[in-house]
Amino acid sequence: MDRFLSTGINIEAFYRMTASRDLENRSRTAMSFQPPNIGLDFSSAAVNAAFREQTVEQSTEKKHTWHCTKNTVLMFYLVLMFLLWIVLVSIMFIYYSNIFNQMNELKKNASLIQDSTKKERETWQEDLTMVNRSLVNEIAHLKSEVQSIKRSLGLCTSCPAEWTRIDSSCYFFSSSHQTWENSQKECTKMSSSLLILTSKKELDALRPLIGNKRFWIGLRKDNRYPWIWVDGTVPVFTNWNTGEPNNSAQREHCTEMITGGWNDLDCSNIIDYICRKPTIC
């Protein structure tokens, strides 16, 4: 039995040794393998050049692949940046469009407020003008009543020297020629004003003294009214000649009286004038 076991062990060792030798032989064969002789000299320059060309081609292909990949990535980022730029521009456009619309709305509201304020101011000015006109007329009326009362009591009966008394008024007929402005200044120096006519009766009483001469009277155009007396009252009596006033050459803003009839005339003309004031009380 022991002999049999010993024989088995020896056989196993033999197989192990044989396998080890086969493995070593195979390794040596692989290491010492030489390509078959097919007529090519692998150590020649042509073969080496061919292998180098193949290596260069492989390297070139790798580089080309890398460049393509790099260009693709770069293109991707460029497209991404372009899209982001479009989004940013769109957002800015919407933002500034809203601001522009708000500014236009504010301008529109400001314009409406300005127009409304202007209309209100014009309305107030018209109201104040009407009130002022009413007060001026009322004051003139009260003064006239006071003078009438004084005259009825015999308190106002005289006029200065060189003045002519007709009823309760004194009249001065100038002997020198002046412009309308200077005529009014001369009358003011004598505590009077250019002639203010309030009725046909008063005009008829003056006709004999007027004759055919030309005289300035106290009627003139105003920025607020077509015609107004020097005391601020609006005429309640007029005696314009036919076709007058015609504002010839757009310069006739003052009034002259010729034999009782009225004519608009350039204020810079030089003619006589008539001053008027109440009798002395």
Short mmCIF file of C-alpha atoms in Angstrom, two decimals:
data_model
loop_
_atom_site.label_atom_id
_atom_site.label_comp_id
_atom_site.label_asym_id
_atom_site.label_seq_id
_atom_site.Cartn_x
_atom_site.Cartn_y
_atom_site.Cartn_z
CA MET A 1 0.00 0.00 0.00
CA ASP A 2 2.72 2.39 0.88
CA ARG A 3 4.41 1.64 -2.35
CA PHE A 4 1.29 2.39 -4.25
CA LEU A 5 0.88 5.80 -2.55
CA SER A 6 4.51 6.59 -3.19
CA THR A 7 4.06 5.79 -6.83
CA GLY A 8 0.99 8.11 -7.03
CA ILE A 9 2.92 10.98 -5.48
CA ASN A 10 5.75 10.56 -7.91
CA ILE A 11 3.33 10.61 -10.84
CA GLU A 12 1.75 13.85 -9.53
CA ALA A 13 5.14 15.48 -9.15
CA PHE A 14 6.05 14.35 -12.64
CA TYR A 15 2.95 15.99 -14.09
CA ARG A 16 3.65 19.22 -12.22
CA MET A 17 7.22 19.29 -13.52
CA THR A 18 6.03 18.60 -17.05
CA ALA A 19 3.45 21.39 -16.91
CA SER A 20 6.03 23.81 -15.58
CA ARG A 21 8.45 22.96 -18.40
CA ASP A 22 5.70 23.39 -21.03
CA LEU A 23 4.86 26.82 -19.63
CA GLU A 24 8.50 27.88 -19.74
CA ASN A 25 8.87 26.64 -23.31
CA ARG A 26 5.79 28.54 -24.39
CA SER A 27 7.10 31.73 -22.83
CA ARG A 28 10.44 31.32 -24.55
CA THR A 29 8.73 30.62 -27.83
CA ALA A 30 6.57 33.76 -27.50
CA MET A 31 9.54 35.91 -26.59
CA SER A 32 11.71 34.55 -29.35
CA PHE A 33 8.97 34.67 -31.95
CA GLN A 34 10.10 36.15 -35.19
CA PRO A 35 7.76 37.09 -37.97
CA PRO A 36 7.78 34.69 -40.85
CA ASN A 37 10.11 35.37 -43.63
CA ILE A 38 7.81 36.69 -46.35
CA GLY A 39 10.32 38.77 -48.14
CA LEU A 40 10.08 41.90 -45.88
CA ASP A 41 12.91 43.25 -43.86
CA PHE A 42 11.23 44.75 -40.78
CA SER A 43 14.46 46.43 -39.84
CA SER A 44 14.67 48.29 -43.18
CA ALA A 45 14.07 52.07 -43.48
CA ALA A 46 11.02 51.56 -45.71
CA VAL A 47 9.28 49.39 -43.15
CA ASN A 48 10.16 51.78 -40.36
CA ALA A 49 8.90 54.69 -42.47
CA ALA A 50 5.66 52.83 -43.12
CA PHE A 51 5.21 52.20 -39.41
CA ARG A 52 6.02 55.86 -38.67
CA GLU A 53 3.50 57.03 -41.27
CA GLN A 54 0.89 54.80 -39.71
CA THR A 55 1.77 56.18 -36.30
CA VAL A 56 1.62 59.76 -37.62
CA GLU A 57 -1.74 59.07 -39.24
CA GLN A 58 -3.07 57.67 -36.00
CA SER A 59 -1.70 60.70 -34.13
CA THR A 60 -3.19 63.05 -36.74
CA GLU A 61 -6.55 61.33 -36.45
CA LYS A 62 -6.40 61.71 -32.69
CA LYS A 63 -5.52 65.41 -33.02
CA HIS A 64 -8.26 65.91 -35.60
CA THR A 65 -10.73 64.21 -33.31
CA TRP A 66 -9.58 66.45 -30.43
CA HIS A 67 -9.89 69.60 -32.55
CA CYS A 68 -13.36 68.57 -33.69
CA THR A 69 -14.37 67.95 -30.10
CA LYS A 70 -12.83 71.26 -29.03
CA ASN A 71 -14.59 73.15 -31.85
CA THR A 72 -17.88 71.48 -30.98
CA VAL A 73 -17.56 72.53 -27.34
CA LEU A 74 -16.57 76.04 -28.37
CA MET A 75 -19.53 76.26 -30.74
CA PHE A 76 -21.81 75.04 -27.98
CA TYR A 77 -20.62 77.76 -25.61
CA LEU A 78 -20.91 80.40 -28.33
CA VAL A 79 -24.50 79.36 -29.07
CA LEU A 80 -25.24 79.32 -25.34
CA MET A 81 -23.76 82.81 -24.91
CA PHE A 82 -25.72 84.06 -27.91
CA LEU A 83 -28.95 82.70 -26.46
CA LEU A 84 -28.16 84.28 -23.09
CA TRP A 85 -27.43 87.57 -24.85
CA ILE A 86 -30.80 87.40 -26.63
CA VAL A 87 -32.56 86.72 -23.33
CA LEU A 88 -30.72 89.62 -21.65
CA VAL A 89 -31.51 92.00 -24.51
CA SER A 90 -35.16 90.93 -24.43
CA ILE A 91 -35.37 91.56 -20.70
CA MET A 92 -33.72 94.98 -21.07
CA PHE A 93 -36.03 95.85 -23.97
CA ILE A 94 -39.11 94.93 -21.95
CA TYR A 95 -37.80 96.85 -18.92
CA TYR A 96 -37.00 100.03 -20.83
CA SER A 97 -40.21 99.74 -22.83
CA ASN A 98 -42.14 99.77 -19.57
CA ILE A 99 -40.15 102.76 -18.35
CA PHE A 100 -40.74 104.56 -21.66
CA ASN A 101 -44.48 103.85 -21.47
CA GLN A 102 -44.60 105.08 -17.89
CA MET A 103 -42.75 108.27 -18.85
CA ASN A 104 -45.17 108.86 -21.73
CA GLU A 105 -48.08 108.32 -19.37
CA LEU A 106 -46.59 110.77 -16.87
CA LYS A 107 -46.02 113.34 -19.63
CA LYS A 108 -49.59 112.87 -20.80
CA ASN A 109 -50.93 113.34 -17.28
CA ALA A 110 -48.70 116.38 -16.76
CA SER A 111 -49.94 117.86 -20.02
CA LEU A 112 -53.55 117.26 -19.00
CA ILE A 113 -52.93 118.86 -15.61
CA GLN A 114 -51.19 121.80 -17.27
CA ASP A 115 -54.05 122.28 -19.72
CA SER A 116 -56.58 122.04 -16.92
CA THR A 117 -54.63 124.54 -14.81
CA LYS A 118 -54.32 126.89 -17.77
CA LYS A 119 -58.06 126.75 -18.42
CA GLU A 120 -58.81 127.36 -14.74
CA ARG A 121 -56.40 130.30 -14.69
CA GLU A 122 -57.99 131.76 -17.80
CA THR A 123 -61.42 131.31 -16.26
CA TRP A 124 -60.27 133.06 -13.07
CA GLN A 125 -58.75 135.89 -15.09
CA GLU A 126 -61.97 136.32 -17.02
CA ASP A 127 -63.97 136.32 -13.79
CA LEU A 128 -61.60 138.84 -12.21
CA THR A 129 -61.76 141.00 -15.31
CA MET A 130 -65.54 140.98 -15.24
CA VAL A 131 -65.56 141.79 -11.52
CA ASN A 132 -63.01 144.57 -12.06
CA ARG A 133 -65.01 146.00 -14.94
CA SER A 134 -68.17 145.87 -12.86
CA LEU A 135 -66.45 147.60 -9.94
CA VAL A 136 -64.97 150.31 -12.17
CA ASN A 137 -68.36 151.02 -13.73
CA GLU A 138 -70.00 151.01 -10.31
CA ILE A 139 -67.41 153.42 -8.91
CA ALA A 140 -67.81 155.70 -11.91
CA HIS A 141 -71.57 155.57 -11.47
CA LEU A 142 -71.30 156.40 -7.77
CA LYS A 143 -68.94 159.30 -8.51
CA SER A 144 -71.36 160.59 -11.08
CA GLU A 145 -74.23 160.39 -8.59
CA VAL A 146 -72.18 162.19 -5.95
CA GLN A 147 -71.33 164.94 -8.42
CA SER A 148 -74.97 165.16 -9.48
CA ILE A 149 -76.05 165.57 -5.88
CA LYS A 150 -73.44 168.26 -5.30
CA ARG A 151 -74.45 170.09 -8.43
CA SER A 152 -78.11 169.89 -7.53
CA LEU A 153 -77.23 171.52 -4.26
CA GLY A 154 -75.33 174.28 -6.10
CA LEU A 155 -71.97 173.18 -4.76
CA CYS A 156 -70.24 172.69 -8.16
CA THR A 157 -70.69 175.68 -10.40
CA SER A 158 -67.29 176.93 -11.61
CA CYS A 159 -64.49 175.93 -13.99
CA PRO A 160 -60.81 176.99 -14.17
CA ALA A 161 -59.77 179.84 -16.46
CA GLU A 162 -59.64 178.94 -20.16
CA TRP A 163 -62.06 176.08 -19.54
CA THR A 164 -65.62 176.01 -20.86
CA ARG A 165 -68.48 174.99 -18.59
CA ILE A 166 -71.35 172.97 -20.06
CA ASP A 167 -73.86 171.73 -17.53
CA SER A 168 -71.82 170.09 -14.75
CA SER A 169 -68.57 169.54 -16.69
CA CYS A 170 -65.59 171.65 -17.68
CA TYR A 171 -63.94 171.30 -21.13
CA PHE A 172 -60.52 172.41 -22.34
CA PHE A 173 -59.89 172.78 -26.09
CA SER A 174 -56.15 172.70 -26.77
CA SER A 175 -54.31 175.16 -28.98
CA SER A 176 -51.31 172.85 -29.52
CA HIS A 177 -50.99 169.58 -31.41
CA GLN A 178 -49.93 166.40 -29.58
CA THR A 179 -49.90 162.63 -30.02
CA TRP A 180 -52.64 160.73 -28.23
CA GLU A 181 -50.29 159.71 -25.39
CA ASN A 182 -48.96 163.24 -24.88
CA SER A 183 -52.48 164.67 -25.04
CA GLN A 184 -53.54 162.39 -22.18
CA LYS A 185 -50.46 163.45 -20.21
CA GLU A 186 -51.32 167.14 -20.69
CA CYS A 187 -54.86 166.54 -19.50
CA THR A 188 -53.58 164.63 -16.45
CA LYS A 189 -51.38 167.61 -15.53
CA MET A 190 -54.59 169.67 -15.29
CA SER A 191 -56.33 167.07 -13.08
CA SER A 192 -58.50 165.89 -15.96
CA SER A 193 -58.51 163.32 -18.76
CA LEU A 194 -59.11 163.21 -22.47
CA LEU A 195 -62.77 163.67 -23.31
CA ILE A 196 -65.09 160.85 -22.22
CA LEU A 197 -68.51 161.07 -23.88
CA THR A 198 -71.38 159.30 -22.15
CA SER A 199 -74.40 160.50 -24.14
CA LYS A 200 -75.55 162.08 -27.39
CA LYS A 201 -76.84 165.04 -25.41
CA GLU A 202 -73.32 165.86 -24.25
CA LEU A 203 -71.96 165.46 -27.81
CA ASP A 204 -74.59 167.77 -29.26
CA ALA A 205 -73.71 170.40 -26.65
CA LEU A 206 -70.07 170.28 -27.79
CA ARG A 207 -70.67 170.45 -31.55
CA PRO A 208 -70.67 174.27 -31.79
CA LEU A 209 -67.27 174.37 -30.06
CA ILE A 210 -65.78 171.57 -32.15
CA GLY A 211 -66.43 173.02 -35.58
CA ASN A 212 -64.46 171.28 -38.34
CA LYS A 213 -61.35 170.69 -36.27
CA ARG A 214 -59.91 167.29 -35.36
CA PHE A 215 -59.55 166.40 -31.67
CA TRP A 216 -58.26 163.42 -29.76
CA ILE A 217 -60.80 161.91 -27.34
CA GLY A 218 -60.17 159.42 -24.54
CA LEU A 219 -61.18 156.25 -26.38
CA ARG A 220 -58.52 153.68 -27.24
CA LYS A 221 -58.10 149.99 -28.03
CA ASP A 222 -57.08 147.74 -25.14
CA ASN A 223 -55.59 144.27 -24.95
CA ARG A 224 -58.68 143.00 -23.16
CA TYR A 225 -61.42 144.93 -24.95
CA PRO A 226 -61.86 146.25 -28.49
CA TRP A 227 -62.30 149.84 -27.21
CA ILE A 228 -62.16 151.34 -23.72
CA TRP A 229 -62.23 154.83 -22.17
CA VAL A 230 -59.20 156.20 -20.32
CA ASP A 231 -60.96 155.71 -16.97
CA GLY A 232 -61.29 151.96 -17.67
CA THR A 233 -65.00 151.96 -18.51
CA VAL A 234 -66.48 150.33 -21.59
CA PRO A 235 -68.31 152.71 -23.98
CA VAL A 236 -72.10 152.78 -23.57
CA PHE A 237 -72.41 155.47 -26.25
CA THR A 238 -70.52 155.63 -29.57
CA ASN A 239 -70.72 157.81 -32.68
CA TRP A 240 -68.46 156.15 -35.26
CA ASN A 241 -68.45 157.50 -38.80
CA THR A 242 -69.64 155.14 -41.52
CA GLY A 243 -67.15 152.32 -42.09
CA GLU A 244 -65.29 153.07 -38.88
CA PRO A 245 -63.41 151.80 -37.01
CA ASN A 246 -61.49 150.05 -39.81
CA ASN A 247 -58.02 149.76 -38.21
CA SER A 248 -56.24 150.74 -41.41
CA ALA A 249 -52.77 149.15 -41.72
CA GLN A 250 -53.45 147.46 -38.36
CA ARG A 251 -52.17 150.56 -36.54
CA GLU A 252 -55.26 152.68 -35.77
CA HIS A 253 -55.76 152.13 -32.05
CA CYS A 254 -56.83 155.61 -30.91
CA THR A 255 -59.91 157.76 -31.60
CA GLU A 256 -60.26 161.24 -33.07
CA MET A 257 -63.46 163.29 -33.34
CA ILE A 258 -64.20 165.27 -36.53
CA THR A 259 -67.31 167.53 -36.40
CA GLY A 260 -68.73 165.11 -33.83
CA GLY A 261 -68.12 161.87 -35.76
CA TRP A 262 -65.55 159.36 -34.57
CA ASN A 263 -62.67 157.82 -36.54
CA ASP A 264 -59.93 155.39 -35.47
CA LEU A 265 -56.46 156.80 -36.08
CA ASP A 266 -52.79 155.96 -35.58
CA CYS A 267 -51.94 157.12 -32.04
CA SER A 268 -48.71 158.75 -33.23
CA ASN A 269 -50.58 161.38 -35.28
CA ILE A 270 -50.35 164.95 -33.96
CA ILE A 271 -53.67 166.82 -33.64
CA ASP A 272 -55.62 168.91 -31.10
CA TYR A 273 -57.26 167.37 -28.05
CA ILE A 274 -60.12 167.98 -25.61
CA CYS A 275 -59.80 167.56 -21.83
CA ARG A 276 -62.78 167.08 -19.54
CA LYS A 277 -63.37 167.19 -15.77
CA PRO A 278 -66.27 167.89 -13.43
CA THR A 279 -67.06 171.40 -12.32
CA ILE A 280 -65.29 172.62 -9.20
CA CYS A 281 -67.18 172.00 -5.98
#
